[in-house]
Coordinates of C-alpha atoms in Angstrom, one line a residue:
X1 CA -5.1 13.8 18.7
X2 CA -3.2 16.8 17.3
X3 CA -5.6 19.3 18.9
X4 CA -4.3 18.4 22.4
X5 CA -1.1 19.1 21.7
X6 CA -0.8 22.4 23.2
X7 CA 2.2 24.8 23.2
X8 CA 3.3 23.5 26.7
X9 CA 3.2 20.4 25.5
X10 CA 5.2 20.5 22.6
X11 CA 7.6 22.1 24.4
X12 CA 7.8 18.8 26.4
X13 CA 8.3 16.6 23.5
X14 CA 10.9 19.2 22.2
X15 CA 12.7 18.5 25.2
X16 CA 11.9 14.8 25.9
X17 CA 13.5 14.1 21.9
X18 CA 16.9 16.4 22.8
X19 CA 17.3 14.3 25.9
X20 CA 16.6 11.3 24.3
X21 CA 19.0 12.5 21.1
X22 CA 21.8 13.0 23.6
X23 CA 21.7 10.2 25.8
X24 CA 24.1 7.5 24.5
X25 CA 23.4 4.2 25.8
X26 CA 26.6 1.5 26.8
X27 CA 25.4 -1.1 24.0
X28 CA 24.4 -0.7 20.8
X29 CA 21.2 -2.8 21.2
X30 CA 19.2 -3.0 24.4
X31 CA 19.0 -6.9 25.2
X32 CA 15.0 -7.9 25.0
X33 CA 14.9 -8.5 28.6
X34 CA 15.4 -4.8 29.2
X35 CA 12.0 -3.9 27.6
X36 CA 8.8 -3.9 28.5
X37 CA 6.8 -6.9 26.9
X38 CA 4.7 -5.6 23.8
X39 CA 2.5 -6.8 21.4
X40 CA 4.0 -8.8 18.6
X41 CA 4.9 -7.1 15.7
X42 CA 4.0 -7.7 12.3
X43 CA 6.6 -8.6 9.8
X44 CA 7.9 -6.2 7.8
X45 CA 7.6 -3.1 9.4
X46 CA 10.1 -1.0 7.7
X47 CA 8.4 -0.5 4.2
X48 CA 8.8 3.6 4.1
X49 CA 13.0 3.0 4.5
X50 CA 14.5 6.0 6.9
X51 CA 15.3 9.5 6.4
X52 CA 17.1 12.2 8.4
X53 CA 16.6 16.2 8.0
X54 CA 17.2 19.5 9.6
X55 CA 20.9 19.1 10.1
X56 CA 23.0 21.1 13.1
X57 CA 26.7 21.5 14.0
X58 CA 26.3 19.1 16.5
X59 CA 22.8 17.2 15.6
X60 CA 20.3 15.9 13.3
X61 CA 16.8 14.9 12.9
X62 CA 16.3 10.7 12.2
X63 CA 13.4 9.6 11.1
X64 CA 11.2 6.2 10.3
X65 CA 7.6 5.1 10.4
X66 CA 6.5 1.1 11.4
X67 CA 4.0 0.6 8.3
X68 CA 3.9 -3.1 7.4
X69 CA 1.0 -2.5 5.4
X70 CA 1.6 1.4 4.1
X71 CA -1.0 1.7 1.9
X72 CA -4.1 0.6 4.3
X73 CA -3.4 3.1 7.5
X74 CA 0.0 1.3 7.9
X75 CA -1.1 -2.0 9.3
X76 CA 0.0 -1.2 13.0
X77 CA -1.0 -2.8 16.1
X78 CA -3.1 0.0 18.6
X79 CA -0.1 -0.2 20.8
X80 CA 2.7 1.6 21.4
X81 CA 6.4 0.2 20.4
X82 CA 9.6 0.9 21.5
X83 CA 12.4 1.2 18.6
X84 CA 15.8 1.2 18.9
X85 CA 18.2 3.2 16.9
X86 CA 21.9 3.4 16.4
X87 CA 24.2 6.3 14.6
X88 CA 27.7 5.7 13.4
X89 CA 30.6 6.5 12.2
X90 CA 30.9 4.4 9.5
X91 CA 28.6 2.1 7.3
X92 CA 29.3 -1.5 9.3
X93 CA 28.4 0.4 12.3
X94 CA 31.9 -0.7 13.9
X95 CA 31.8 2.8 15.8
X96 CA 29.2 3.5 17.0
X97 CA 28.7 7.5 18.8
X98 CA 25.0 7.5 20.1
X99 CA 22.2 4.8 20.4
X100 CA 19.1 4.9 22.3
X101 CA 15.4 3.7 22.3
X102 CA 12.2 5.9 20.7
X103 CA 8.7 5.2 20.9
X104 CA 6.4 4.3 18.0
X105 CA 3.1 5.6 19.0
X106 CA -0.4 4.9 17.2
X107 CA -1.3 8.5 17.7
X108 CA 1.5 9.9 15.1
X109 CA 1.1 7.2 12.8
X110 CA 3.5 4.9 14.5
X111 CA 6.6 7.5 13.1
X112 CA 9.9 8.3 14.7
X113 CA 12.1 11.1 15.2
X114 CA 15.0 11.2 17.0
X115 CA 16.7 14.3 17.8
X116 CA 20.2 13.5 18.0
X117 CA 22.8 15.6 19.9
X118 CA 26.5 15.0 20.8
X119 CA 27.9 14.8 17.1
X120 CA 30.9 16.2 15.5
X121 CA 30.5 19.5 12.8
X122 CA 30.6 18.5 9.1
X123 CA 30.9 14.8 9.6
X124 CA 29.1 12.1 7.6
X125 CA 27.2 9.7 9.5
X126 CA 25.6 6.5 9.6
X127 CA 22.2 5.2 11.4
X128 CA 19.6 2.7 11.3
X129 CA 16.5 1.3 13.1
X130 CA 15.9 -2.1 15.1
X131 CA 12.4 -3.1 16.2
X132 CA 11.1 -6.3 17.4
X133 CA 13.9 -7.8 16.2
X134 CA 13.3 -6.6 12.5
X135 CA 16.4 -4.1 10.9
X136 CA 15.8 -0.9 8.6
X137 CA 18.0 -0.2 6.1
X138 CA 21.1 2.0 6.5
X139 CA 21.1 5.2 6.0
X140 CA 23.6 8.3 6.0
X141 CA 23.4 11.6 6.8
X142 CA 25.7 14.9 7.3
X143 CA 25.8 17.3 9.9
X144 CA 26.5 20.8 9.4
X145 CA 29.7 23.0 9.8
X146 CA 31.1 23.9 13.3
X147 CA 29.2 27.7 13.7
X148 CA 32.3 29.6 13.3
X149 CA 33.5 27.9 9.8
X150 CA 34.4 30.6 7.4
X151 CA 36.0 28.3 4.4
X152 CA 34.8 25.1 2.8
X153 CA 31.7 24.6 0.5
X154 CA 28.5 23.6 0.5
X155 CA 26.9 21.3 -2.0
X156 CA 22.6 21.4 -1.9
X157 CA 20.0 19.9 -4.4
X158 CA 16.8 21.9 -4.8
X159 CA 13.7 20.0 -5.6
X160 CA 10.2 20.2 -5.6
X161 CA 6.6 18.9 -6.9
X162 CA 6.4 15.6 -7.5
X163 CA 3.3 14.2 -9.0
X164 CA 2.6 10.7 -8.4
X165 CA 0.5 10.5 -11.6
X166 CA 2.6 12.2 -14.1
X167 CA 5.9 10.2 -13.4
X168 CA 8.2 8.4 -12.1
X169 CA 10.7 10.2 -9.6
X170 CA 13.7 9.3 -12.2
X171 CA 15.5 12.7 -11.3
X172 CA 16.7 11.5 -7.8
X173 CA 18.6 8.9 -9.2
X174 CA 20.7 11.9 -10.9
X175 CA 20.8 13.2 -7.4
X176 CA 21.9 10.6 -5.8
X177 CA 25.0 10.6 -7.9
X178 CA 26.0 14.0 -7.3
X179 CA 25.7 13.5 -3.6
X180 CA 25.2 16.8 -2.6
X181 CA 25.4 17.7 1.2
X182 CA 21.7 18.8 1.8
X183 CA 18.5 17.7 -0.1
X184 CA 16.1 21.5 -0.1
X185 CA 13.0 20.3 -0.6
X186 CA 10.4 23.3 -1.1
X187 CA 6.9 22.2 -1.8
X188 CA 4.4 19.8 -3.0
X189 CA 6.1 16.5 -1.7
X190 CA 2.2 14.3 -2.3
X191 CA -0.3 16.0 -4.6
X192 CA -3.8 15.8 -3.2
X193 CA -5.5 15.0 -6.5
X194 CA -8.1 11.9 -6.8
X195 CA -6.9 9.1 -8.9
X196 CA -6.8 8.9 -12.8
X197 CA -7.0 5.8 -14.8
X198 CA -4.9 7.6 -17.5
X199 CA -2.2 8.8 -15.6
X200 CA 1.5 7.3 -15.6
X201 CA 1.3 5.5 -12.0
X202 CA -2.2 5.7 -10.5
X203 CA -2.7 7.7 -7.0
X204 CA -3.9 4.9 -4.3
X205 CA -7.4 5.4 -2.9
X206 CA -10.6 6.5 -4.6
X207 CA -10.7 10.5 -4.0
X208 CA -9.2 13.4 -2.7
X209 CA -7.5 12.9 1.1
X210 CA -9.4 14.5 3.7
X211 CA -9.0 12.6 7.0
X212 CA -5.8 11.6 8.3
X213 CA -5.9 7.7 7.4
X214 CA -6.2 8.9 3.7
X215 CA -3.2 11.6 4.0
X216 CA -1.2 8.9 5.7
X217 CA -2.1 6.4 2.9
X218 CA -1.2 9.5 0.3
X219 CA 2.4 9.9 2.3
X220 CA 2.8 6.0 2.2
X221 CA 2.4 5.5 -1.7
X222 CA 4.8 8.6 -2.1
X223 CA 7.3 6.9 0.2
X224 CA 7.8 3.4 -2.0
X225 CA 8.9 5.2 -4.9
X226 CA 12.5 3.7 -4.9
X227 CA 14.1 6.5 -6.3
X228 CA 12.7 9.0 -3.5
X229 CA 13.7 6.5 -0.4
X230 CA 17.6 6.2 -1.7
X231 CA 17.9 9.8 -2.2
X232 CA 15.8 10.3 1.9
X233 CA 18.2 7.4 3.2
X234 CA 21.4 9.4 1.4
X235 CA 21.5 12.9 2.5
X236 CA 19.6 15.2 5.3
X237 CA 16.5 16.6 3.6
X238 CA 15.2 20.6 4.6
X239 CA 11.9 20.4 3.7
X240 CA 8.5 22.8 3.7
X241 CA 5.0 22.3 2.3
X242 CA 2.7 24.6 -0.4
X243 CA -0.3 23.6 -1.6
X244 CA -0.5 20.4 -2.6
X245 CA -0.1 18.9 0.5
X246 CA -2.9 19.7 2.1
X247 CA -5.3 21.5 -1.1
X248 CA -4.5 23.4 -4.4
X249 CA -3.9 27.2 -4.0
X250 CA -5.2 27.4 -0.2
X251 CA -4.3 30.5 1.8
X252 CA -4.7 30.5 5.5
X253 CA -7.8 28.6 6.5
X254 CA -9.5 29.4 3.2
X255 CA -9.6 26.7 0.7
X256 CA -9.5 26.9 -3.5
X257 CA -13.4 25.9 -3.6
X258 CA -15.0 27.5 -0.3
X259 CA -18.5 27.0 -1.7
X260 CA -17.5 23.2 -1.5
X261 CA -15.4 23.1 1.6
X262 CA -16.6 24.7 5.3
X263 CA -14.7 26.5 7.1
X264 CA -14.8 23.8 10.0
X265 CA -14.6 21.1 7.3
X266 CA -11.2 23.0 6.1
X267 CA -9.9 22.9 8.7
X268 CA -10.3 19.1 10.0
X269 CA -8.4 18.7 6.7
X270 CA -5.8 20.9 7.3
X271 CA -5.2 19.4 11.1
X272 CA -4.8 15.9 8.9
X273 CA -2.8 17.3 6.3
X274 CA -0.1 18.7 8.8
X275 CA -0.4 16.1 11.1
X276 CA 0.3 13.3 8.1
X277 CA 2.6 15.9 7.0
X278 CA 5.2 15.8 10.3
X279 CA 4.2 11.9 11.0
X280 CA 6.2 11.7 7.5
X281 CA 9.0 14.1 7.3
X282 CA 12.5 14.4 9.0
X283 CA 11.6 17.5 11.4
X284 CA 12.1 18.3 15.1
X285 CA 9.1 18.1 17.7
X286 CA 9.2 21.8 17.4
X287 CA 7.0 20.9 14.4
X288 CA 4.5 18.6 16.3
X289 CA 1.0 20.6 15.2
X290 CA -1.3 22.1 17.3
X291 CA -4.6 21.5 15.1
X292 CA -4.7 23.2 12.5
X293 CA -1.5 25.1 12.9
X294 CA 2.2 24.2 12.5
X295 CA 5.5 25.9 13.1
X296 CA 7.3 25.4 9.6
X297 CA 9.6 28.5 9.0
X298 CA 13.1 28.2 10.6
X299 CA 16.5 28.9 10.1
X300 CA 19.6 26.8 9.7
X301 CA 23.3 27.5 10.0
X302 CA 26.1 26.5 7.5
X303 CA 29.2 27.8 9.6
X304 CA 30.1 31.8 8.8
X305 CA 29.4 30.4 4.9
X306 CA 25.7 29.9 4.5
X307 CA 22.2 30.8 6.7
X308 CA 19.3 29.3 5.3
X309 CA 15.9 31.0 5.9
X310 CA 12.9 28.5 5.7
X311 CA 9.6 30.3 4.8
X312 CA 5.8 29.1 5.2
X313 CA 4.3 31.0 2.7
X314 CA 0.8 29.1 2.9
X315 CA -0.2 29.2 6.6
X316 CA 0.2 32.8 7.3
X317 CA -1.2 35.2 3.6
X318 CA -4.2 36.3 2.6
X319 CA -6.5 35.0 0.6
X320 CA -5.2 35.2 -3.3
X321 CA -6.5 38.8 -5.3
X322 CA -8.3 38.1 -8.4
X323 CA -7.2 41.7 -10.0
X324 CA -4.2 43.6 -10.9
X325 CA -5.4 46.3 -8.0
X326 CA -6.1 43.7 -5.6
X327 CA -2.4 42.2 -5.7
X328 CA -1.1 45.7 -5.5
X329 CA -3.3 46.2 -2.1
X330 CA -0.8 47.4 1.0
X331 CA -2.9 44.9 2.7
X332 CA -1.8 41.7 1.6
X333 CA 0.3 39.7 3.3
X334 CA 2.2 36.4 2.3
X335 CA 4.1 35.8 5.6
X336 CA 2.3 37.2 8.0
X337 CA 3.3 40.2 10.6
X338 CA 5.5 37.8 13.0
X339 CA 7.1 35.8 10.2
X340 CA 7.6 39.0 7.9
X341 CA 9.9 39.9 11.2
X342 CA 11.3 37.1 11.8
X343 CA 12.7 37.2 8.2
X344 CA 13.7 40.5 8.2
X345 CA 15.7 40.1 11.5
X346 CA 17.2 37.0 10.1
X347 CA 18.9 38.9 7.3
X348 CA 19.6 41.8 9.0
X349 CA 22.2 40.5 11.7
X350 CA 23.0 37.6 9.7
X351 CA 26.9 37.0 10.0
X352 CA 26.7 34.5 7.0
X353 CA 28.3 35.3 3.5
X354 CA 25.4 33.7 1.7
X355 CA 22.0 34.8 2.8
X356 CA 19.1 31.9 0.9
X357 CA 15.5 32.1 1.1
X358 CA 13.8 29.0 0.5
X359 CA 10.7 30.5 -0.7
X360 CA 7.6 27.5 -1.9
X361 CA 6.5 30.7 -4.3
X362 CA 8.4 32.5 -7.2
X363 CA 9.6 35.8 -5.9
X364 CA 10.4 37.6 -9.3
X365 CA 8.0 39.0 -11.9
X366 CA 6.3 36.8 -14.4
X367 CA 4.8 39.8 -16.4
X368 CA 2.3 37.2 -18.6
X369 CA 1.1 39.8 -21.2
X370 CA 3.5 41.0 -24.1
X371 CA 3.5 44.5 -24.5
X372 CA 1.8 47.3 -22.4
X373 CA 0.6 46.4 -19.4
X374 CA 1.1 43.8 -16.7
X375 CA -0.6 40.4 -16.0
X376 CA 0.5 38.8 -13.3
X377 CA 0.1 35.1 -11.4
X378 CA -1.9 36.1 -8.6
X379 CA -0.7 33.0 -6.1
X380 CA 2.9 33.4 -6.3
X381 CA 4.5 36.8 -4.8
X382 CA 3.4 38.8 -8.2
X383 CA 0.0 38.5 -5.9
X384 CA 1.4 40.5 -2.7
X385 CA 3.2 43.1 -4.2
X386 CA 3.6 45.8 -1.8
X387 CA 5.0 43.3 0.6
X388 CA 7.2 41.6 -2.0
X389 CA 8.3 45.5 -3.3
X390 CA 9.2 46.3 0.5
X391 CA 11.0 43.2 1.0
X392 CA 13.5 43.8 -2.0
X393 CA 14.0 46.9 -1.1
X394 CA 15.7 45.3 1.9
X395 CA 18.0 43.1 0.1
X396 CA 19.5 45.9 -1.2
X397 CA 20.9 46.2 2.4
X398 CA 21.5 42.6 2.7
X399 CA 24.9 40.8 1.4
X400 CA 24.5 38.1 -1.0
X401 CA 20.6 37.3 -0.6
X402 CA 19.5 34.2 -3.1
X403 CA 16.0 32.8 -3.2
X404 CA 15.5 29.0 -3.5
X405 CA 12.0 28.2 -5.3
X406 CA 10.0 26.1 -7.0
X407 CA 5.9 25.2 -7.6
X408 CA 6.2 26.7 -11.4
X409 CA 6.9 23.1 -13.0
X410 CA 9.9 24.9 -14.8
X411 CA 13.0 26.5 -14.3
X412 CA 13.1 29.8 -14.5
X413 CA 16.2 31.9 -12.8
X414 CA 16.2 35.3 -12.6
X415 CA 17.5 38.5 -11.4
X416 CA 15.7 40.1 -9.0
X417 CA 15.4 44.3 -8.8
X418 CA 14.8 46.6 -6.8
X419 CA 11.7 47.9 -8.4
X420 CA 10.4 45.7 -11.1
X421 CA 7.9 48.5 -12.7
X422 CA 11.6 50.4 -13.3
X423 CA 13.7 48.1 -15.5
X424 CA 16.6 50.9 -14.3
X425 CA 16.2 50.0 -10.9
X426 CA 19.4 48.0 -9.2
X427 CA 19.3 44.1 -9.1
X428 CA 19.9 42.9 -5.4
X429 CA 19.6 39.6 -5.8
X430 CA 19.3 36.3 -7.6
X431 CA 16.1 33.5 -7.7
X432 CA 16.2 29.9 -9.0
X433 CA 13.1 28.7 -9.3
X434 CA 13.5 25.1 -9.6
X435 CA 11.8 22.8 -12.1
X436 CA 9.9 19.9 -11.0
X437 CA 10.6 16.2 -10.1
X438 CA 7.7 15.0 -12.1
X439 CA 4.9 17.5 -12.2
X440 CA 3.7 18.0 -15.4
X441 CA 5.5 15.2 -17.1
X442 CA 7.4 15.1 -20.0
X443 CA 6.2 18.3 -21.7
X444 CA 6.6 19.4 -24.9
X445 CA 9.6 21.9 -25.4
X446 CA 8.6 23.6 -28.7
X447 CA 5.3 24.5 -27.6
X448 CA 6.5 25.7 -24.1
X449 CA 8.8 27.6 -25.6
X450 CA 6.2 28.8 -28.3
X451 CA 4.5 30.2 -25.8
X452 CA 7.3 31.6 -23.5
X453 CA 10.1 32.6 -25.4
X454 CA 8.2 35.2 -26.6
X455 CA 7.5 36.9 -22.9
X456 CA 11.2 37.2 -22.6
X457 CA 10.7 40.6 -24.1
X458 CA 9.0 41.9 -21.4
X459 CA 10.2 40.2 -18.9
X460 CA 14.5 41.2 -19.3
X461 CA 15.3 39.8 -15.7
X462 CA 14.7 36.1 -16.4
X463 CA 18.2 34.3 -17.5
X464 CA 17.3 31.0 -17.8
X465 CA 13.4 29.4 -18.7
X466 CA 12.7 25.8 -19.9
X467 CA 10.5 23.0 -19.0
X468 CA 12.5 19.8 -18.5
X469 CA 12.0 17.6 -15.3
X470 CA 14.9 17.4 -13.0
X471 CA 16.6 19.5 -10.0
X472 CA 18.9 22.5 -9.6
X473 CA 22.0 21.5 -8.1
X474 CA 24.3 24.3 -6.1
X475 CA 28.3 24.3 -5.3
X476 CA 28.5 27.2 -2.1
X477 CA 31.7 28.4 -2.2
X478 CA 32.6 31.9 -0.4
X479 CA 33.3 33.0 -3.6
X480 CA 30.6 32.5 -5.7
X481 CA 27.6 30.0 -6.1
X482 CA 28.0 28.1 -9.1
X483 CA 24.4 26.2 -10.3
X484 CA 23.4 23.0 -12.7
X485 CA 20.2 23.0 -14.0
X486 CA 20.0 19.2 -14.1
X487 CA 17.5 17.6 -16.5
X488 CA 16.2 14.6 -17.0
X489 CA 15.4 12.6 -20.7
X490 CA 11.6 11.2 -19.2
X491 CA 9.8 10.7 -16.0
X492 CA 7.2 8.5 -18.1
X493 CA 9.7 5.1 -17.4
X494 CA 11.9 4.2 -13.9
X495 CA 15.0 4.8 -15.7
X496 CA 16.1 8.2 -17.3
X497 CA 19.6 9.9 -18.7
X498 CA 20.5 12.8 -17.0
X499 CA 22.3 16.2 -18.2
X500 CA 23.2 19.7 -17.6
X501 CA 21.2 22.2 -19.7
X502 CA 22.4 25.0 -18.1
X503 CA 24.9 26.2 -15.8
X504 CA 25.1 29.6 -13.8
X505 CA 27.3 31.7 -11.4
X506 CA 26.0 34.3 -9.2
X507 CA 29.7 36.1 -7.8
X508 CA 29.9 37.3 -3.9
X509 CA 29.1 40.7 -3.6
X510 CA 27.8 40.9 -7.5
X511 CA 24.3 40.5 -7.2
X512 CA 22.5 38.9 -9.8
X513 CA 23.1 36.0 -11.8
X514 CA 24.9 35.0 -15.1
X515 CA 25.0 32.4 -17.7
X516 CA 28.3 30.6 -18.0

């Protein structure tokens, strides 16, 4: 069905959820009689919990999916359902701002979003789902600051790859604790990898997804991690995909193993893997996909204190170089012409004092060959240089720019120069690159570091490398931007002990980053 949704048409559905968002009905919940009669409705319908995203001054994105039986296609009726849905403004749902009804529709999966308008700036909020008589569970969410806010602070978690396989999601219950405002989610939410009979929790299925019954399935499994659906049903999540949502190291419509994948057969996966993807995450029907093809880079306001830049840096590059003089081809593109633009006017006018890049790919060099010479990872923006080089050049223009990573599996946090060839040249910015959630494991630290510490040398603009699972954790203040490197014990268990390895400050109008 996603290839029929054509620009006009999305359009409609934009509009259709901001109407629906802002109409308020006079009761909570629409008495049974008021509905169309519908097929019955399996019990337990709310298995994937709830989840809200993309949060506005005045809005935000709420989300479910009707899946009694998640892990086989959901376990839906063919048949369209009507859902009711309530916000708050506290946690009994005594008072009560907006309520409405939304459509559950076999087409996307039987998933909800409301698009809900009318709310107050930087107000906590409550929500929940009814349908067929059966209740979600609760959850909270946050809108942002009124548009002219020039004080206050900003609390965000940064996340990123989570591996089904190599752990349990034991860093979110860390999050949850610190209760940060906004969950920034930047890539490789489901890995795409066949099941292993070795592995810490085994993927469901027998293969690698390709059609959209196996991506949904894929989503599902993700979704009943407990840890994960807390921390969704918590806090409004920001999210974008990489790779392994749809297939490892894919650029464009090329795959990683083109002798093994068609170009037509790519790209039925692709229009799976996107349309699973926005069936499953808390995003506005701006994202509905066309095909092949959805709109994932957008920009979000945090009053005067914070703009936050959401790149796609998957959909729109060139196919990866294989050689040092391939990455350094003018040619090469990681964003694309229109979204290069985009960016670029973004951060010009931006009236924010913070300026952050949420950026699925590490921006700064990772120079892997000590001594002479440079060897760099070709997938990550080390692989497009000229457009990376020209794109620094313009942060030296820009106040306060900070680029939010991740897809590394470690933390590394850098400064980020000018001209990284010159290790004169000015820094003009900062880059975490966050760790993962699970990804990897519970690696060994002496080796990594055995292996890493030693590249330090020739790479002087890293501050901070290790290899612990866990999150970065950041407190916005006009200020300055002070940052955790939260950690946690093991992912190999459900339960973990969490800690700060490392904490850092990046100062307004000081750019770069330093070690407290």
């Amino acid at each position: 069905m996603t290839g029929l949704v054509t620009p006009d048409r999305r359009r409609f559905l934009a509009a259709g959820a901001a109407v629906l968002g802002a109409a308020a009905t006079a009761q909570l919940w629409l008495p049974a009689t008021a509905r169309a009669a519908e097929a019955p409705l399996p019990d337990g319908v709310f298995t994937l919990g709830v989840a809200s995203g993309d949060p506005l001054p005045d809005g935000i994105v709420l989300w479910t999916r009707l899946a009694p039986d998640p892990l086989a296609g959901g376990g839906m009726p063919d048949a369209v359902f009507s859902v009711e849905w309530e916000i708050a403004e506290d946690d009994r749902f005594g008072r009560g701002v907006r309520s409405g009804t939304a459509e559950a529709r076999p087409e996307y999966g039987h998933s909800v979003h409301v698009d809900v308008r009318g709310l107050r700036p930087d107000r906590s909020y409550w929500y929940r789902f009814r349908a067929g008589g059966q209740l979600s569970p609760a959850g909270r969410t946050r809108t942002a600051p009124h548009p002219h806010r020039r004080g206050g602070s900003l609390r965000v978690a940064l996340a990123s790859c989570q591996n089904w396989q190599h752990g349990y999601f034991t860093p979110y219950a860390d999050m949850l604790a610190q209760d940060p405002d906004f969950v920034l989610f930047v890539g490789d939410y489901i890995y795409e990898s066949a099941p292993t009979a070795s592995s810490v929790r085994r993927h469901e299925g027998k293969g690698e997804p390709y059609t959209l019954v196996q991506y949904r399935n894929r989503y599902a499994q993700y979704r009943t991690d407990p840890d994960l659906a807390a921390m969704h049903a918590h806090a409004p999540w920001v999210v974008t995909f990489d790779d392994h949502e749809v297939d490892n190291d894919w650029a464009g419509e090329i795959p990683q193993d083109p002798d093994k994948q068609s170009h037509d057969a790519f790209v039925a996966r692709l229009t799976a893997a996107f349309q699973a993807y926005y069936e499953h995450m808390p995003v506005r029907a701006t994202a509905i996909p066309d095909g092949p093809h959805i709109q994932m880079y957008r920009r979000l306001e945090f009053g005067r204190l914070a703009r936050l830049n959401v790149l796609d840096t998957r959909q729109f590059r060139t196919d990866q170089a294989t050689t040092q003089a391939g990455a350094e081809d003018p040619s090469m593109t990681m964003l694309g012409a229109a979204q290069k633009q985009w960016l670029l006017d973004g951060l010009r006018d931006s009236p924010a004092r913070w300026n952050l890049i949420a950026s699925q790919i590490m921006m700064a060099e990772t120079d892997l060959l000590l001594g002479e010479g440079k060897l760099w990872f070709y997938d990550a923006w080390d692989g497009y240089q000229a457009e990376r080089n020209a794109l620094l050049e313009e942060f030296a223009g820009i106040r306060n720019p900070v680029v939010l990573s991740g897809d590394r599996h470690l933390t590394m946090i850098s400064d980020l120069k000018e001209d990284f060839a010159d290790p004169d040249s000015d820094v003009v910015g900062a880059e975490f690159v966050g760790t993962s959630i699970s990804s990897n494991g519970d690696q060994d630290q002496a080796a990594f570091h055995a292996q890493w510490d030693p590249l330090m040398a020739d790479n002087p603009h890293w501050k901070v490398i290790d290899a612990h699972r866990g999150y970065h954790l950041f407190d916005i203040r006009r200020d300055c931007i002070d940052a955790q490197v939260r950690v946690v014990d093991t992912v190999l268990g459900p339960q973990a002990t969490a800690s700060t390895l490392a904490r850092l400050r990046v100062e307004s109008d000081e750019p770069g980053v330093q070690v407290v």
